[in-house]
Amino acid sequence: MDMIRIFCPATVSNLSCGYDVLGLALEQVGEEMIIRKASDDQLTIRQTEGPEIPLDPAKNVAGVAARSLLDHLGIKEGFEIEIAKRIKPGSGIGSSAASASGAVWGINQLLGAPLSTMELLPHAMTGEAIASNAWHADNVAPCLLGGFVLIRSYDPLDVIQLSFPNDLALTIIHPHIEIKTAEARTLIGDKILLKNAVAQWGNLGGLIAGLASGDHDLISRSLVDHLAEPKRKHLIPGYDEMKSVALAAGALGFGISGSGPSVFALCKGMKKAEEVGEKLAASFSPLNIAFDLHCSRIHTEGIRIIP
Ligand code: ADP
């Protein structure tokens, strides 16, 4: 095999109570990559569609992730990475993570899969780190593995694939404003009040228990964010109004996707996600800020080959 064409899912991370430790993959939203073996030992990046991203392999997360993998394996081969950038960079739904994960997954396949998908994670994270100035796996892990994942530990890396009810669906609103991930991270600071920490880990446990037992009420009660939402929501115009609209329309929960500006509503069933999406769009439209609306189930597969 000299060439591979893959679908790399968009991802929603944090999920209210899981700052840096929870993420899920979307089924209907993602981007395509084609990776080819090169005749020389160079890494090259080409972009066929979407907003401009750096094409220098040292500045593109796909190039940095690929280099990390190839150096680890001691392989001198070159690859051409072609990206159809359908997830807008800086959207908060894992644009950079999709490219970093796709590069390592695709190259690993072309090399005959010397590493497991789990073993690819640190290399995807190395690529992702240049976009966000942080070592985090809550987008690359669900992108690579699919489903709903928990990063139980970063040192050593321990990623758990969670059980979840198969009727969950999400609505995402991506307002076309810019929030720099690195800046949004500094808003959080490095201290948390004990009473907030207690509330946060109570909710995180509750969410995971609710996902495992299919208890939608418990999932809903647990989708509360005492850490990032209070410090970041002012960056997203209309946030409080959208949250009230989503919850009144029957969403299980509403929060910021990653560091924003995208917001998500988690719903029971695709029909409910679409209904909530319509109401959110009606609530956001008067602000006269362009936005994208996505409705999607959770993607259980992770990255997959497009035949
Ligand atoms: P997102 O949460 O959507 O992934 P980030 O803010 O984390 O957004 O990352 C976007 C930043 O990463 C932009 O500055 C973009 O130029 C840079 N970048 C580098 N390579 C890529 C890539 N292949 N895809 C998307 N963004 C990239």
mmCIF file of C-alpha atoms and ligand atoms in Angstrom:
data_model
loop_
_atom_site.group_PDB
_atom_site.id
_atom_site.type_symbol
_atom_site.label_atom_id
_atom_site.label_comp_id
_atom_site.label_asym_id
_atom_site.label_seq_id
_atom_site.Cartn_x
_atom_site.Cartn_y
_atom_site.Cartn_z
ATOM 1 C CA MET A 1 0.000 0.000 0.000
ATOM 2 C CA ASP A 2 1.562 3.325 -1.108
ATOM 3 C CA MET A 3 -1.389 5.582 -0.429
ATOM 4 C CA ILE A 4 -4.207 5.868 2.099
ATOM 5 C CA ARG A 5 -7.308 8.059 2.234
ATOM 6 C CA ILE A 6 -8.785 8.580 5.691
ATOM 7 C CA PHE A 7 -11.610 10.297 7.578
ATOM 8 C CA CYS A 8 -10.491 12.025 10.789
ATOM 9 C CA PRO A 9 -13.365 12.934 13.114
ATOM 10 C CA ALA A 10 -13.872 16.281 14.776
ATOM 11 C CA THR A 11 -13.909 16.041 18.568
ATOM 12 C CA VAL A 12 -15.513 17.748 21.534
ATOM 13 C CA SER A 13 -13.321 17.938 24.616
ATOM 14 C CA ASN A 14 -13.765 18.918 28.281
ATOM 15 C CA LEU A 15 -17.531 18.174 28.195
ATOM 16 C CA SER A 16 -18.276 20.517 31.110
ATOM 17 C CA CYS A 17 -16.912 18.549 34.065
ATOM 18 C CA GLY A 18 -13.903 16.916 32.350
ATOM 19 C CA TYR A 19 -11.372 19.700 31.758
ATOM 20 C CA ASP A 20 -8.394 18.131 29.912
ATOM 21 C CA VAL A 21 -9.599 14.593 30.713
ATOM 22 C CA LEU A 22 -12.764 13.946 28.648
ATOM 23 C CA GLY A 23 -13.377 13.967 24.918
ATOM 24 C CA LEU A 24 -15.583 12.385 22.293
ATOM 25 C CA ALA A 25 -15.484 11.905 18.530
ATOM 26 C CA LEU A 26 -18.210 13.139 16.185
ATOM 27 C CA GLU A 27 -19.635 10.893 13.478
ATOM 28 C CA GLN A 28 -20.884 13.425 10.932
ATOM 29 C CA VAL A 29 -18.145 16.077 11.216
ATOM 30 C CA GLY A 30 -14.517 15.592 10.237
ATOM 31 C CA GLU A 31 -11.897 16.028 7.571
ATOM 32 C CA GLU A 32 -10.197 13.948 4.920
ATOM 33 C CA MET A 33 -6.512 13.296 4.466
ATOM 34 C CA ILE A 34 -4.613 11.442 1.759
ATOM 35 C CA ILE A 35 -1.146 10.226 2.694
ATOM 36 C CA ARG A 36 1.298 8.898 0.084
ATOM 37 C CA LYS A 37 4.750 7.372 0.350
ATOM 38 C CA ALA A 38 7.265 9.791 -1.197
ATOM 39 C CA SER A 39 10.133 8.895 -3.515
ATOM 40 C CA ASP A 40 12.577 10.816 -1.254
ATOM 41 C CA ASP A 41 12.921 11.084 2.535
ATOM 42 C CA GLN A 42 11.062 14.407 2.892
ATOM 43 C CA LEU A 43 7.774 15.199 4.627
ATOM 44 C CA THR A 44 5.600 17.526 2.547
ATOM 45 C CA ILE A 45 2.199 18.983 3.320
ATOM 46 C CA ARG A 46 -0.404 20.025 0.744
ATOM 47 C CA GLN A 47 -3.799 21.517 1.386
ATOM 48 C CA THR A 48 -6.660 20.985 -1.060
ATOM 49 C CA GLU A 49 -9.460 22.903 0.658
ATOM 50 C CA GLY A 50 -10.404 24.996 3.674
ATOM 51 C CA PRO A 51 -8.926 27.963 5.542
ATOM 52 C CA GLU A 52 -5.182 28.386 5.169
ATOM 53 C CA ILE A 53 -2.921 26.439 7.530
ATOM 54 C CA PRO A 54 0.891 26.451 7.642
ATOM 55 C CA LEU A 55 2.387 24.122 5.013
ATOM 56 C CA ASP A 56 5.864 24.040 6.564
ATOM 57 C CA PRO A 57 6.055 20.541 8.147
ATOM 58 C CA ALA A 58 7.777 22.075 11.190
ATOM 59 C CA LYS A 59 4.795 24.397 11.764
ATOM 60 C CA ASN A 60 1.905 22.156 10.766
ATOM 61 C CA VAL A 61 0.732 19.818 13.539
ATOM 62 C CA ALA A 62 0.523 16.953 10.991
ATOM 63 C CA GLY A 63 4.195 17.407 10.057
ATOM 64 C CA VAL A 64 5.344 17.639 13.690
ATOM 65 C CA ALA A 65 3.329 14.556 14.689
ATOM 66 C CA ALA A 66 4.611 12.599 11.661
ATOM 67 C CA ARG A 67 8.222 13.583 12.417
ATOM 68 C CA SER A 68 7.839 12.450 16.036
ATOM 69 C CA LEU A 69 6.545 9.046 14.881
ATOM 70 C CA LEU A 70 9.198 8.545 12.169
ATOM 71 C CA ASP A 71 12.053 9.538 14.529
ATOM 72 C CA HIS A 72 10.697 7.155 17.186
ATOM 73 C CA LEU A 73 10.626 4.303 14.652
ATOM 74 C CA GLY A 74 14.010 5.306 13.193
ATOM 75 C CA ILE A 75 12.510 5.396 9.690
ATOM 76 C CA LYS A 76 14.066 7.552 6.996
ATOM 77 C CA GLU A 77 11.176 7.373 4.486
ATOM 78 C CA GLY A 78 9.317 10.475 3.285
ATOM 79 C CA PHE A 79 5.557 11.056 2.996
ATOM 80 C CA GLU A 80 3.245 13.521 1.298
ATOM 81 C CA ILE A 81 0.335 14.542 3.513
ATOM 82 C CA GLU A 82 -2.637 16.061 1.714
ATOM 83 C CA ILE A 83 -5.226 17.739 3.945
ATOM 84 C CA ALA A 84 -8.793 18.679 2.985
ATOM 85 C CA LYS A 85 -9.339 21.049 5.931
ATOM 86 C CA ARG A 86 -13.061 20.771 6.564
ATOM 87 C CA ILE A 87 -12.840 21.508 10.297
ATOM 88 C CA LYS A 88 -12.024 25.191 10.661
ATOM 89 C CA PRO A 89 -8.792 25.846 12.597
ATOM 90 C CA GLY A 90 -9.441 27.466 15.964
ATOM 91 C CA SER A 91 -13.051 26.236 16.050
ATOM 92 C CA GLY A 92 -12.698 24.313 19.310
ATOM 93 C CA ILE A 93 -13.740 21.015 17.733
ATOM 94 C CA GLY A 94 -10.287 19.585 17.251
ATOM 95 C CA SER A 95 -9.128 20.845 13.866
ATOM 96 C CA SER A 96 -5.465 20.529 14.771
ATOM 97 C CA ALA A 97 -6.067 17.219 16.578
ATOM 98 C CA ALA A 98 -7.668 15.702 13.449
ATOM 99 C CA SER A 99 -4.571 16.547 11.378
ATOM 100 C CA ALA A 100 -2.058 15.426 14.000
ATOM 101 C CA SER A 101 -3.931 12.161 14.607
ATOM 102 C CA GLY A 102 -4.575 11.516 10.910
ATOM 103 C CA ALA A 103 -0.901 11.952 10.025
ATOM 104 C CA VAL A 104 0.357 9.398 12.547
ATOM 105 C CA TRP A 105 -2.500 6.950 11.976
ATOM 106 C CA GLY A 106 -2.140 7.051 8.183
ATOM 107 C CA ILE A 107 1.649 6.763 8.161
ATOM 108 C CA ASN A 108 1.505 3.895 10.662
ATOM 109 C CA GLN A 109 -0.905 2.069 8.315
ATOM 110 C CA LEU A 110 1.379 2.651 5.304
ATOM 111 C CA LEU A 111 4.281 1.221 7.324
ATOM 112 C CA GLY A 112 2.326 -1.982 8.084
ATOM 113 C CA ALA A 113 1.038 -0.859 11.520
ATOM 114 C CA PRO A 114 4.177 -1.294 13.686
ATOM 115 C CA LEU A 115 2.439 0.586 16.526
ATOM 116 C CA SER A 116 -0.979 0.127 18.128
ATOM 117 C CA THR A 117 -3.411 3.037 17.987
ATOM 118 C CA MET A 118 -2.792 3.638 21.704
ATOM 119 C CA GLU A 119 0.984 3.798 21.042
ATOM 120 C CA LEU A 120 0.400 6.495 18.402
ATOM 121 C CA LEU A 121 -1.118 8.836 20.982
ATOM 122 C CA PRO A 122 2.068 10.527 22.298
ATOM 123 C CA HIS A 123 3.129 11.334 18.711
ATOM 124 C CA ALA A 124 -0.242 12.900 17.880
ATOM 125 C CA MET A 125 0.030 14.842 21.163
ATOM 126 C CA THR A 126 3.480 16.138 20.179
ATOM 127 C CA GLY A 127 1.930 17.583 17.016
ATOM 128 C CA GLU A 128 -1.138 18.941 18.837
ATOM 129 C CA ALA A 129 1.099 20.641 21.408
ATOM 130 C CA ILE A 130 2.406 23.184 18.876
ATOM 131 C CA ALA A 131 -1.147 24.474 18.279
ATOM 132 C CA SER A 132 -2.157 24.857 21.915
ATOM 133 C CA ASN A 133 1.136 25.219 23.835
ATOM 134 C CA ALA A 134 -0.062 22.384 26.037
ATOM 135 C CA TRP A 135 0.400 18.646 26.304
ATOM 136 C CA HIS A 136 -3.180 17.431 26.187
ATOM 137 C CA ALA A 137 -4.879 14.350 24.742
ATOM 138 C CA ASP A 138 -8.579 15.121 25.093
ATOM 139 C CA ASN A 139 -8.948 15.764 21.334
ATOM 140 C CA VAL A 140 -6.335 13.439 19.837
ATOM 141 C CA ALA A 141 -7.381 10.429 21.973
ATOM 142 C CA PRO A 142 -11.064 10.423 20.880
ATOM 143 C CA CYS A 143 -10.024 11.235 17.308
ATOM 144 C CA LEU A 144 -7.693 8.220 17.166
ATOM 145 C CA LEU A 145 -9.761 5.794 19.239
ATOM 146 C CA GLY A 146 -13.327 6.946 18.650
ATOM 147 C CA GLY A 147 -16.155 7.057 21.172
ATOM 148 C CA PHE A 148 -16.055 8.777 24.541
ATOM 149 C CA VAL A 149 -12.661 8.691 26.275
ATOM 150 C CA LEU A 150 -11.239 9.521 29.678
ATOM 151 C CA ILE A 151 -7.594 10.488 30.147
ATOM 152 C CA ARG A 152 -7.240 8.970 33.610
ATOM 153 C CA SER A 153 -3.605 10.013 33.830
ATOM 154 C CA TYR A 154 -1.090 11.981 31.760
ATOM 155 C CA ASP A 155 1.979 10.618 33.527
ATOM 156 C CA PRO A 156 1.992 7.792 32.720
ATOM 157 C CA LEU A 157 -0.509 8.225 29.903
ATOM 158 C CA ASP A 158 -3.599 6.117 30.669
ATOM 159 C CA VAL A 159 -6.562 6.491 28.331
ATOM 160 C CA ILE A 160 -9.841 4.673 28.998
ATOM 161 C CA GLN A 161 -12.587 4.126 26.426
ATOM 162 C CA LEU A 162 -15.897 4.696 28.201
ATOM 163 C CA SER A 163 -19.210 2.928 27.671
ATOM 164 C CA PHE A 164 -22.012 5.271 26.704
ATOM 165 C CA PRO A 165 -25.645 5.002 25.569
ATOM 166 C CA ASN A 166 -25.839 4.773 21.780
ATOM 167 C CA ASP A 167 -28.652 7.317 21.521
ATOM 168 C CA LEU A 168 -26.478 10.321 22.459
ATOM 169 C CA ALA A 169 -26.187 13.080 19.859
ATOM 170 C CA LEU A 170 -24.730 16.562 19.849
ATOM 171 C CA THR A 171 -25.515 19.930 18.388
ATOM 172 C CA ILE A 172 -22.542 22.225 17.899
ATOM 173 C CA ILE A 173 -22.695 25.940 17.184
ATOM 174 C CA HIS A 174 -19.413 27.373 15.938
ATOM 175 C CA PRO A 175 -19.547 31.192 16.014
ATOM 176 C CA HIS A 176 -16.980 32.643 13.624
ATOM 177 C CA ILE A 177 -14.984 34.498 16.220
ATOM 178 C CA GLU A 178 -11.450 33.767 17.303
ATOM 179 C CA ILE A 179 -10.455 32.437 20.704
ATOM 180 C CA LYS A 180 -6.820 31.431 20.932
ATOM 181 C CA THR A 181 -6.533 28.086 22.745
ATOM 182 C CA ALA A 182 -3.309 29.160 24.427
ATOM 183 C CA GLU A 183 -4.937 32.380 25.751
ATOM 184 C CA ALA A 184 -8.117 30.605 26.858
ATOM 185 C CA ARG A 185 -5.933 28.212 28.849
ATOM 186 C CA THR A 186 -4.231 31.060 30.722
ATOM 187 C CA LEU A 187 -7.683 32.300 31.885
ATOM 188 C CA ILE A 188 -8.068 29.117 33.920
ATOM 189 C CA GLY A 189 -4.942 29.757 36.001
ATOM 190 C CA ASP A 190 -3.341 26.967 37.989
ATOM 191 C CA LYS A 191 -5.352 27.063 41.216
ATOM 192 C CA ILE A 192 -8.857 25.847 41.981
ATOM 193 C CA LEU A 193 -10.891 26.343 45.158
ATOM 194 C CA LEU A 194 -11.414 23.127 47.085
ATOM 195 C CA LYS A 195 -15.222 23.528 47.024
ATOM 196 C CA ASN A 196 -15.098 23.823 43.212
ATOM 197 C CA ALA A 197 -12.753 20.834 42.925
ATOM 198 C CA VAL A 198 -15.127 18.743 45.069
ATOM 199 C CA ALA A 199 -18.087 19.745 42.883
ATOM 200 C CA GLN A 200 -16.115 19.071 39.688
ATOM 201 C CA TRP A 201 -14.914 15.579 40.581
ATOM 202 C CA GLY A 202 -18.343 14.695 41.932
ATOM 203 C CA ASN A 203 -19.809 15.596 38.537
ATOM 204 C CA LEU A 204 -17.062 13.811 36.610
ATOM 205 C CA GLY A 205 -17.755 10.604 38.542
ATOM 206 C CA GLY A 206 -21.485 11.132 38.073
ATOM 207 C CA LEU A 207 -21.139 11.615 34.336
ATOM 208 C CA ILE A 208 -19.053 8.476 33.885
ATOM 209 C CA ALA A 209 -21.476 6.449 36.044
ATOM 210 C CA GLY A 210 -24.432 7.868 34.076
ATOM 211 C CA LEU A 211 -22.787 7.059 30.736
ATOM 212 C CA ALA A 212 -22.028 3.500 31.848
ATOM 213 C CA SER A 213 -25.537 2.793 33.175
ATOM 214 C CA GLY A 214 -27.406 4.728 30.465
ATOM 215 C CA ASP A 215 -28.935 7.006 33.130
ATOM 216 C CA HIS A 216 -29.752 10.145 31.110
ATOM 217 C CA ASP A 217 -30.917 12.068 34.206
ATOM 218 C CA LEU A 218 -27.610 11.443 35.936
ATOM 219 C CA ILE A 219 -25.719 12.448 32.762
ATOM 220 C CA SER A 220 -27.745 15.647 32.679
ATOM 221 C CA ARG A 221 -27.232 16.465 36.372
ATOM 222 C CA SER A 222 -23.495 15.920 35.999
ATOM 223 C CA LEU A 223 -22.899 18.167 32.965
ATOM 224 C CA VAL A 224 -21.902 21.145 35.109
ATOM 225 C CA ASP A 225 -18.629 23.063 34.828
ATOM 226 C CA HIS A 226 -17.256 24.841 37.923
ATOM 227 C CA LEU A 227 -13.819 25.348 36.384
ATOM 228 C CA ALA A 228 -13.643 26.680 32.810
ATOM 229 C CA GLU A 229 -17.159 27.920 32.022
ATOM 230 C CA PRO A 230 -17.233 30.716 34.640
ATOM 231 C CA LYS A 231 -13.867 32.025 33.375
ATOM 232 C CA ARG A 232 -14.422 31.602 29.636
ATOM 233 C CA LYS A 233 -18.100 32.081 28.859
ATOM 234 C CA HIS A 234 -17.762 35.882 28.485
ATOM 235 C CA LEU A 235 -15.586 35.215 25.392
ATOM 236 C CA ILE A 236 -18.619 33.717 23.604
ATOM 237 C CA PRO A 237 -21.364 36.215 22.701
ATOM 238 C CA GLY A 238 -24.865 35.079 23.678
ATOM 239 C CA TYR A 239 -23.546 32.187 25.795
ATOM 240 C CA ASP A 240 -25.992 32.393 28.729
ATOM 241 C CA GLU A 241 -28.968 32.870 26.413
ATOM 242 C CA MET A 242 -27.970 29.869 24.250
ATOM 243 C CA LYS A 243 -27.534 27.733 27.354
ATOM 244 C CA SER A 244 -31.013 28.607 28.651
ATOM 245 C CA VAL A 245 -32.536 27.940 25.226
ATOM 246 C CA ALA A 246 -30.809 24.542 24.885
ATOM 247 C CA LEU A 247 -31.781 23.365 28.363
ATOM 248 C CA ALA A 248 -35.378 24.617 27.983
ATOM 249 C CA ALA A 249 -35.587 22.711 24.679
ATOM 250 C CA GLY A 250 -34.631 19.480 26.455
ATOM 251 C CA ALA A 251 -30.852 19.188 25.971
ATOM 252 C CA LEU A 252 -29.174 17.047 28.634
ATOM 253 C CA GLY A 253 -26.427 19.639 29.005
ATOM 254 C CA PHE A 254 -24.763 22.599 27.345
ATOM 255 C CA GLY A 255 -21.179 23.804 27.517
ATOM 256 C CA ILE A 256 -18.066 25.096 25.782
ATOM 257 C CA SER A 257 -16.413 22.696 23.344
ATOM 258 C CA GLY A 258 -12.710 22.609 24.176
ATOM 259 C CA SER A 259 -11.604 26.189 24.689
ATOM 260 C CA GLY A 260 -14.354 27.498 22.381
ATOM 261 C CA PRO A 261 -15.660 29.383 20.568
ATOM 262 C CA SER A 262 -17.793 26.321 19.650
ATOM 263 C CA VAL A 263 -20.472 25.335 22.139
ATOM 264 C CA PHE A 264 -22.189 21.963 22.376
ATOM 265 C CA ALA A 265 -25.550 20.679 23.524
ATOM 266 C CA LEU A 266 -25.617 16.976 24.397
ATOM 267 C CA CYS A 267 -29.006 15.439 23.642
ATOM 268 C CA LYS A 268 -30.894 12.164 23.822
ATOM 269 C CA GLY A 269 -31.414 11.228 20.166
ATOM 270 C CA MET A 270 -30.605 12.873 16.859
ATOM 271 C CA LYS A 271 -34.123 14.276 16.497
ATOM 272 C CA LYS A 272 -33.765 16.186 19.774
ATOM 273 C CA ALA A 273 -30.276 17.399 18.726
ATOM 274 C CA GLU A 274 -31.738 18.795 15.502
ATOM 275 C CA GLU A 275 -34.604 20.462 17.358
ATOM 276 C CA VAL A 276 -32.193 22.032 19.876
ATOM 277 C CA GLY A 277 -29.977 23.089 16.946
ATOM 278 C CA GLU A 278 -32.839 24.986 15.309
ATOM 279 C CA LYS A 279 -33.612 26.798 18.545
ATOM 280 C CA LEU A 280 -29.955 27.628 19.169
ATOM 281 C CA ALA A 281 -29.589 28.982 15.638
ATOM 282 C CA ALA A 282 -32.674 31.164 16.153
ATOM 283 C CA SER A 283 -31.241 32.440 19.440
ATOM 284 C CA PHE A 284 -27.785 33.179 17.986
ATOM 285 C CA SER A 285 -28.789 34.664 14.591
ATOM 286 C CA PRO A 286 -29.822 38.125 15.918
ATOM 287 C CA LEU A 287 -26.209 38.694 17.061
ATOM 288 C CA ASN A 288 -25.230 38.971 13.377
ATOM 289 C CA ILE A 289 -22.147 36.809 13.826
ATOM 290 C CA ALA A 290 -21.682 34.137 11.158
ATOM 291 C CA PHE A 291 -21.779 30.608 12.541
ATOM 292 C CA ASP A 292 -21.821 26.931 11.534
ATOM 293 C CA LEU A 293 -24.285 24.460 12.972
ATOM 294 C CA HIS A 294 -23.465 20.735 13.156
ATOM 295 C CA CYS A 295 -25.594 17.878 14.472
ATOM 296 C CA SER A 296 -23.905 14.555 14.985
ATOM 297 C CA ARG A 297 -23.961 11.254 16.779
ATOM 298 C CA ILE A 298 -20.847 10.034 18.616
ATOM 299 C CA HIS A 299 -18.426 8.261 16.266
ATOM 300 C CA THR A 300 -17.452 4.912 17.738
ATOM 301 C CA GLU A 301 -14.724 4.087 15.247
ATOM 302 C CA GLY A 302 -12.090 6.858 15.405
ATOM 303 C CA ILE A 303 -10.077 7.388 12.239
ATOM 304 C CA ARG A 304 -11.192 5.165 9.373
ATOM 305 C CA ILE A 305 -10.109 4.367 5.838
ATOM 306 C CA ILE A 306 -12.255 5.845 3.082
ATOM 307 C CA PRO A 307 -12.461 3.125 0.435
HETATM 308 P P1 ADP B 1 -8.733 23.667 17.200
HETATM 309 O O1 ADP B 1 -9.265 23.574 18.584
HETATM 310 O O2 ADP B 1 -9.811 23.935 16.191
HETATM 311 O O3 ADP B 1 -7.884 22.525 16.810
HETATM 312 P P2 ADP B 1 -6.440 25.256 17.878
HETATM 313 O O4 ADP B 1 -6.482 26.697 18.286
HETATM 314 O O5 ADP B 1 -6.069 24.230 18.889
HETATM 315 O O6 ADP B 1 -7.848 24.953 17.187
HETATM 316 O O7 ADP B 1 -5.418 25.083 16.657
HETATM 317 C C1 ADP B 1 -5.436 25.907 15.553
HETATM 318 C C2 ADP B 1 -4.027 26.485 15.351
HETATM 319 O O8 ADP B 1 -3.152 25.445 14.912
HETATM 320 C C3 ADP B 1 -4.020 27.537 14.249
HETATM 321 O O9 ADP B 1 -3.133 28.546 14.673
HETATM 322 C C4 ADP B 1 -3.456 26.804 13.039
HETATM 323 O O10 ADP B 1 -2.764 27.648 12.153
HETATM 324 C C5 ADP B 1 -2.505 25.807 13.691
HETATM 325 N N1 ADP B 1 -2.327 24.605 12.856
HETATM 326 C C6 ADP B 1 -1.153 24.068 12.469
HETATM 327 N N2 ADP B 1 -1.363 22.977 11.716
HETATM 328 C C7 ADP B 1 -2.700 22.795 11.628
HETATM 329 C C8 ADP B 1 -3.503 21.832 11.004
HETATM 330 N N3 ADP B 1 -3.001 20.840 10.257
HETATM 331 N N4 ADP B 1 -4.831 21.941 11.153
HETATM 332 C C9 ADP B 1 -5.372 22.954 11.879
HETATM 333 N N5 ADP B 1 -4.651 23.907 12.500
HETATM 334 C C10 ADP B 1 -3.312 23.833 12.379
#
